[in-house]
Short mmCIF file of C-alpha atoms in Angstrom, two decimals:
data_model
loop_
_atom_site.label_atom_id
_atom_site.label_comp_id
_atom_site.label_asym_id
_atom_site.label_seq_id
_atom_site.Cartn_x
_atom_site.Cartn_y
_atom_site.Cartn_z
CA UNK A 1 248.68 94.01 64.37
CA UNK A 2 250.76 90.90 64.85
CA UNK A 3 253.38 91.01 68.08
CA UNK A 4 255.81 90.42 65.37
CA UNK A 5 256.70 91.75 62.26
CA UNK A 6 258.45 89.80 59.54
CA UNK A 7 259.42 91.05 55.96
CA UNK A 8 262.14 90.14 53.35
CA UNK A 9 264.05 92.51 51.07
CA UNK A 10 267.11 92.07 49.32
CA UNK A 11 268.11 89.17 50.92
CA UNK A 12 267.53 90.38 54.51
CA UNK A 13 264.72 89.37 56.93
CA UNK A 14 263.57 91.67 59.09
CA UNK A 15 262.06 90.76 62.30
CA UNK A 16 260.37 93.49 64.25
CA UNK A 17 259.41 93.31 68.46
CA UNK A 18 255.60 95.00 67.75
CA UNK A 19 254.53 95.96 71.51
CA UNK A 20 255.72 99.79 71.32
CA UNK A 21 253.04 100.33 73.79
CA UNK A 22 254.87 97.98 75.85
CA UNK A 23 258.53 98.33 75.16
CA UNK A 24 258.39 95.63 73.09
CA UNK A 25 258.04 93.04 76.29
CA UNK A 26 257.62 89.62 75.15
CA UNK A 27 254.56 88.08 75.11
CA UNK A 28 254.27 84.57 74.12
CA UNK A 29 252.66 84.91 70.62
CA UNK A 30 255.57 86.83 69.51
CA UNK A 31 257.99 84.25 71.09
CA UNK A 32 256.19 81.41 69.44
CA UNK A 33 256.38 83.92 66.02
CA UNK A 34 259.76 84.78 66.47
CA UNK A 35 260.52 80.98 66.65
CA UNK A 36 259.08 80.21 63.42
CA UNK A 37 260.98 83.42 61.31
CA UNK A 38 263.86 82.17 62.36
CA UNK A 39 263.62 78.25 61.34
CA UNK A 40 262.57 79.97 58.35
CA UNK A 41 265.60 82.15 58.25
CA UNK A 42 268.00 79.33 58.86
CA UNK A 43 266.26 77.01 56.38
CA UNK A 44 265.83 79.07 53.47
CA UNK A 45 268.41 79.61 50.55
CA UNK A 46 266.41 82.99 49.79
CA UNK A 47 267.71 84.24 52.87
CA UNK A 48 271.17 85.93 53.40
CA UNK A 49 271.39 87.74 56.64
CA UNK A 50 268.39 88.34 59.76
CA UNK A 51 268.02 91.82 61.57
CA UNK A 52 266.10 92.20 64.82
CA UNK A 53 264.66 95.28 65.97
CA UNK A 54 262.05 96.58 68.16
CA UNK A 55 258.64 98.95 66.72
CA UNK A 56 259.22 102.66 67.96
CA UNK A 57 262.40 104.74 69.07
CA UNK A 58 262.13 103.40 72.99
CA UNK A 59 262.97 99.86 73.35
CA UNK A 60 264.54 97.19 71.14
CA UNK A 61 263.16 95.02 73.80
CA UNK A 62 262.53 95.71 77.54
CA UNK A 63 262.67 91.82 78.28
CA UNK A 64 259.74 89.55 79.76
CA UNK A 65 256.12 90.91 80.05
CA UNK A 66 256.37 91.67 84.28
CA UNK A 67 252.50 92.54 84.26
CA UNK A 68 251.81 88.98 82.97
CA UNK A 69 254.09 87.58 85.50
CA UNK A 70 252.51 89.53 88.11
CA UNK A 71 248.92 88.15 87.50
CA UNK A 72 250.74 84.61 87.90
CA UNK A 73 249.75 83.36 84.63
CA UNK A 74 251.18 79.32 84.84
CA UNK A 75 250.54 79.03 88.46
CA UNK A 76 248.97 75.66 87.84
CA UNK A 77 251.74 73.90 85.65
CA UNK A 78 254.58 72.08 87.40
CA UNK A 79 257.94 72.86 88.26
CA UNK A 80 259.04 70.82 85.76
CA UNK A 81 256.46 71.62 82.66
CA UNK A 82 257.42 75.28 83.73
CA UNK A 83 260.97 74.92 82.97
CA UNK A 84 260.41 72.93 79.89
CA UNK A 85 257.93 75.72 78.46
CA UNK A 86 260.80 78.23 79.21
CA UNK A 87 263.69 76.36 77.85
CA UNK A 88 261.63 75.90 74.45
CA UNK A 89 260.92 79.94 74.10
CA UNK A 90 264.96 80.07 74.89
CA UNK A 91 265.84 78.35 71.54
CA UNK A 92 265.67 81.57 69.83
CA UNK A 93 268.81 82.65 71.28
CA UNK A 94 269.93 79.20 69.83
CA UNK A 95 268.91 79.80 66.84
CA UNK A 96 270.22 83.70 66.46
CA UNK A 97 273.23 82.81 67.80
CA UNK A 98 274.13 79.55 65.65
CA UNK A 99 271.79 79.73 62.48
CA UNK A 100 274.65 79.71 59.41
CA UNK A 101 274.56 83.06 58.30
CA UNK A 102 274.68 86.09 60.15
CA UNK A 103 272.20 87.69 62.47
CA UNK A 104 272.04 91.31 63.65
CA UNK A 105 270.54 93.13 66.32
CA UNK A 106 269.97 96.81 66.02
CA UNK A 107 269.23 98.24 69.34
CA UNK A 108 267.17 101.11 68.82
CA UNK A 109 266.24 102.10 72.47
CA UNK A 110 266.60 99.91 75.63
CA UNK A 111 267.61 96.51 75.37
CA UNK A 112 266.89 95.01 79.37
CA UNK A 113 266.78 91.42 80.51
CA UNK A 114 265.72 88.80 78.48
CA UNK A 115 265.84 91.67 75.47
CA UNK A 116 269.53 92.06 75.95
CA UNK A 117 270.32 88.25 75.61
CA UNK A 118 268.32 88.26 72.27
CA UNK A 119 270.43 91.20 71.19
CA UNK A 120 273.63 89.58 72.70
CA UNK A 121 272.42 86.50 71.13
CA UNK A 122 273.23 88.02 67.72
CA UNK A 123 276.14 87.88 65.52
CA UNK A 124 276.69 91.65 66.18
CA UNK A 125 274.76 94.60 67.52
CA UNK A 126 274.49 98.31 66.14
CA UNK A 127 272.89 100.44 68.24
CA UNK A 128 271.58 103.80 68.28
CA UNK A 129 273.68 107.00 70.19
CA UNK A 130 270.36 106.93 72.60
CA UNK A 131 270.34 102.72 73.47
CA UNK A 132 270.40 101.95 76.90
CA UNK A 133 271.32 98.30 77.99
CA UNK A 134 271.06 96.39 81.01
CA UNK A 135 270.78 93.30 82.36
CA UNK A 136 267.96 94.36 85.13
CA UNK A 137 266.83 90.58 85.93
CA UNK A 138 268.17 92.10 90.13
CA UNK A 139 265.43 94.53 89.83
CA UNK A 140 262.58 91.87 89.28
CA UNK A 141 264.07 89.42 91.49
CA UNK A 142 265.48 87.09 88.57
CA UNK A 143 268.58 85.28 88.14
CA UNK A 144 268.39 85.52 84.15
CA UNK A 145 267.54 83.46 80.85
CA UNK A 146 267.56 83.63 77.00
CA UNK A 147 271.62 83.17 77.08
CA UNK A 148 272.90 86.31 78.84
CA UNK A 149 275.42 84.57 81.11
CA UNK A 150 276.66 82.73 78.63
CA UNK A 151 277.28 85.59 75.95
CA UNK A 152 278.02 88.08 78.42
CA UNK A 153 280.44 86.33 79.73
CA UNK A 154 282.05 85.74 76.34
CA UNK A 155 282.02 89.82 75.29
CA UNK A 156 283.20 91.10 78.67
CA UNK A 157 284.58 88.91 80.59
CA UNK A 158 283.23 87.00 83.44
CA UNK A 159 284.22 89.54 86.51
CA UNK A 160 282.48 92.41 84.66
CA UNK A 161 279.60 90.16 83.59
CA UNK A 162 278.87 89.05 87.04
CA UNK A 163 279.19 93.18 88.21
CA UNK A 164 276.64 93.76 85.22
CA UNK A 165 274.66 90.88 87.01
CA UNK A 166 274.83 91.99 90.40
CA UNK A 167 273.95 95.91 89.99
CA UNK A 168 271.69 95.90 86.77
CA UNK A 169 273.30 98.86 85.88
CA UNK A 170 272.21 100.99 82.74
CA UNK A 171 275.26 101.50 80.58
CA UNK A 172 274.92 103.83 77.62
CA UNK A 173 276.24 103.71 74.13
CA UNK A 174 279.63 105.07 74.90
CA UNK A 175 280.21 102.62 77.60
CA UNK A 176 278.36 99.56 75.47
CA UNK A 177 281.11 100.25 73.18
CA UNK A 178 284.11 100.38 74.91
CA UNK A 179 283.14 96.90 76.24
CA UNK A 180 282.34 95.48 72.97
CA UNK A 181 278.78 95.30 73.31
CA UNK A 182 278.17 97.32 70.67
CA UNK A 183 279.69 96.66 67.05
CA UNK A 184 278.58 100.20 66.03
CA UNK A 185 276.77 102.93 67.37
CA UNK A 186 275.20 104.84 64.97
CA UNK A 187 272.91 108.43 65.52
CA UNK A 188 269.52 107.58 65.76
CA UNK A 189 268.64 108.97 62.38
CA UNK A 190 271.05 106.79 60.56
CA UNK A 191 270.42 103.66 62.59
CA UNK A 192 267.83 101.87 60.17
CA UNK A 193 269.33 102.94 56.64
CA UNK A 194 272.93 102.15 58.18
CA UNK A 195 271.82 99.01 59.25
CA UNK A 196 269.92 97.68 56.81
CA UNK A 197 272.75 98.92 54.25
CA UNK A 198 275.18 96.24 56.01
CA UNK A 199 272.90 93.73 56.01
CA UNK A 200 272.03 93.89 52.45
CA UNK A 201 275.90 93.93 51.58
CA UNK A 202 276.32 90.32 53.97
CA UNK A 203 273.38 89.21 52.58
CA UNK A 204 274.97 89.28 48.61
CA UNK A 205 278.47 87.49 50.23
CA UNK A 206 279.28 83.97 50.21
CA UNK A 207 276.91 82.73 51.74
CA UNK A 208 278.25 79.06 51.82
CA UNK A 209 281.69 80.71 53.62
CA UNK A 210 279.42 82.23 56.24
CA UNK A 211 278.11 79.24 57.54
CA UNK A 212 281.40 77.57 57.92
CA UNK A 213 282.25 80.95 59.70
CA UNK A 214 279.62 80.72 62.21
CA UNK A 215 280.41 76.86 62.82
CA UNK A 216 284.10 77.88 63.08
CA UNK A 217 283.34 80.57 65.88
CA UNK A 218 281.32 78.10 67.44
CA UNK A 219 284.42 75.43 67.70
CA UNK A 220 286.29 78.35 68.63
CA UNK A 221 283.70 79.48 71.58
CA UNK A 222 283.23 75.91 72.86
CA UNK A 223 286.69 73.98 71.92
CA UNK A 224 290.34 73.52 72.05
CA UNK A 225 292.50 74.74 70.27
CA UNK A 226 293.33 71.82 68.72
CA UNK A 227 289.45 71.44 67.37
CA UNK A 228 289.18 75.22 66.52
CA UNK A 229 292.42 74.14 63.92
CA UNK A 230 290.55 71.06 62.84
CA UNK A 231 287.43 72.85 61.73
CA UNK A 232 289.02 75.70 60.46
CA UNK A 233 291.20 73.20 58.05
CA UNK A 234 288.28 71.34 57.06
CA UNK A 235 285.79 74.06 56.20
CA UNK A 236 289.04 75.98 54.65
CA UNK A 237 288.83 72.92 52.40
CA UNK A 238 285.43 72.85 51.98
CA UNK A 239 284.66 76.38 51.22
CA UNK A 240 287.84 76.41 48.53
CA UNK A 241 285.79 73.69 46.43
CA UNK A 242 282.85 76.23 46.17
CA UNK A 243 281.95 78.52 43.02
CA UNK A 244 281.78 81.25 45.14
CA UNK A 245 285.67 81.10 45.96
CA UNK A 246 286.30 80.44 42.31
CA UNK A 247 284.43 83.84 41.10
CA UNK A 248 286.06 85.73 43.59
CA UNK A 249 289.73 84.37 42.43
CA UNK A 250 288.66 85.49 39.35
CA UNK A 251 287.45 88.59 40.10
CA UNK A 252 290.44 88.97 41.73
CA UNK A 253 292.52 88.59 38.75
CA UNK A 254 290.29 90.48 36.36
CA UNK A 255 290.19 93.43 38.89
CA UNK A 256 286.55 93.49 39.37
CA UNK A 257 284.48 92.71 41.80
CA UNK A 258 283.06 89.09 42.35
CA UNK A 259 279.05 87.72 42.02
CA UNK A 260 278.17 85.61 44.63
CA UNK A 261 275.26 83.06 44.40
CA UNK A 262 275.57 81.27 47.58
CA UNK A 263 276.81 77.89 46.33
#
């Protein structure tokens, strides 16, 4: 079996972490994989919304493979070809994180390290009532990739993000709620169809207006004020010229509810 499943339905691409055996670590093949879905993903007008997952009920993804690591696989590249190998396998956090439609991790198990950027990564996370997340990059001696800093940072605030840093601890679903690291958490029974049944209903919305909503948050993330108003007037603009908007008006005034087709 591939080290990464991919299937469409409805809209929705499914991309799924296939190393149960190994808590869904990350090997390269299913890096290299999950590179490719997601191009896909962002290119294609078939596709509506992306959920990530891991195989099994233990791990959405327990981070980098630390066996590999430990039989110093790379010891003979440089420094440098090192970190340009690693910043390439990074781009899927890029690529989750800014693709234009939304993206959606559902944690169903642990989420640790370089697994928990990928799921931070993601336009939103719904996790099961047994997830565990952590940062755990302390316990292995690592000062952290994929994006975690950066979107941690963002969802909690920088002095809990550098606690979350500094201890590795293991928070559970309550507490990944209450500091917004969750979306939704959902009993494990319910995750999948509960999941799935959300990103099925963003996958049949305007599409068009959620790519101007993901370049909007991204204004808003990185900008001033002053450019989060200019982008948000422009693509206000934009996305008011679209037949999408017009069905919905009227939709609206024939009390029904609107057909999108993406355009």
């Amino acid at each position: 079996m591939p080290d990464l499943l991919k299937s469409v339905e409805d809209g929705v691409m499914k991309l799924v972490f296939n190393r149960p055996e190994a808590m869904n670590a990350l090997s390269r093949d299913m890096m290299s994989a999950l590179d490719d879905a997601l191009e896909e993903a962002s290119a294609s007008r078939e596709i509506g919304c992306v959920v990530v997952r891991g195989a099994g009920d233990k791990a959405f993804c327990a981070g980098g493979d630390v066996k590999s690591m430990a039989a110093g696989r790379d010891q003979d590249k440089t420094y440098e070809d090192k970190v340009h190998d690693l910043r390439e396998r990074m781009r899927v956090s890029e690529l989750l994180h800014e693709m234009g439609k939304p993206t959606i991790a559902m944690v169903n198990g642990v989420a640790a390290g370089a697994g928990l950027s990928i799921a931070l990564a993601a336009d939103m996370r719904f996790a099961a009532r047994s997830a565990r997340m952590t940062t755990a990059f302390a316990k292995v001696g690592f000062s952290g990739d994929f994006g975690s800093h950066y979107f941690l940072h963002k969802l909690v605030g920088t002095a809990k993000a550098r606690e979350l840093y500094f201890t590795a601890e293991i928070l559970n679903a309550e507490q990944m709620e209450k500091l917004g690291l969750a979306n939704r958490v959902v009993d494990d029974a319910n995750l999948e169809s509960e999941t799935m049944a959300f990103a099925r209903k963003l996958a049949s919305g305007p599409r068009v207006a959620w790519w101007h909503v993901k370049k909007n948050m991204k204004a808003a993330e990185e900008g001033t004020l002053a450019e989060a108003l200019d982008s948000e007037a422009a693509r206000m603009i934009r996305t008011g010229e679209t037949n999408d908007h017009k069905e919905a008006a009227r939709a609206f005034v024939e009390k029904r509810a609107p057909v999108f087709k993406g355009n």
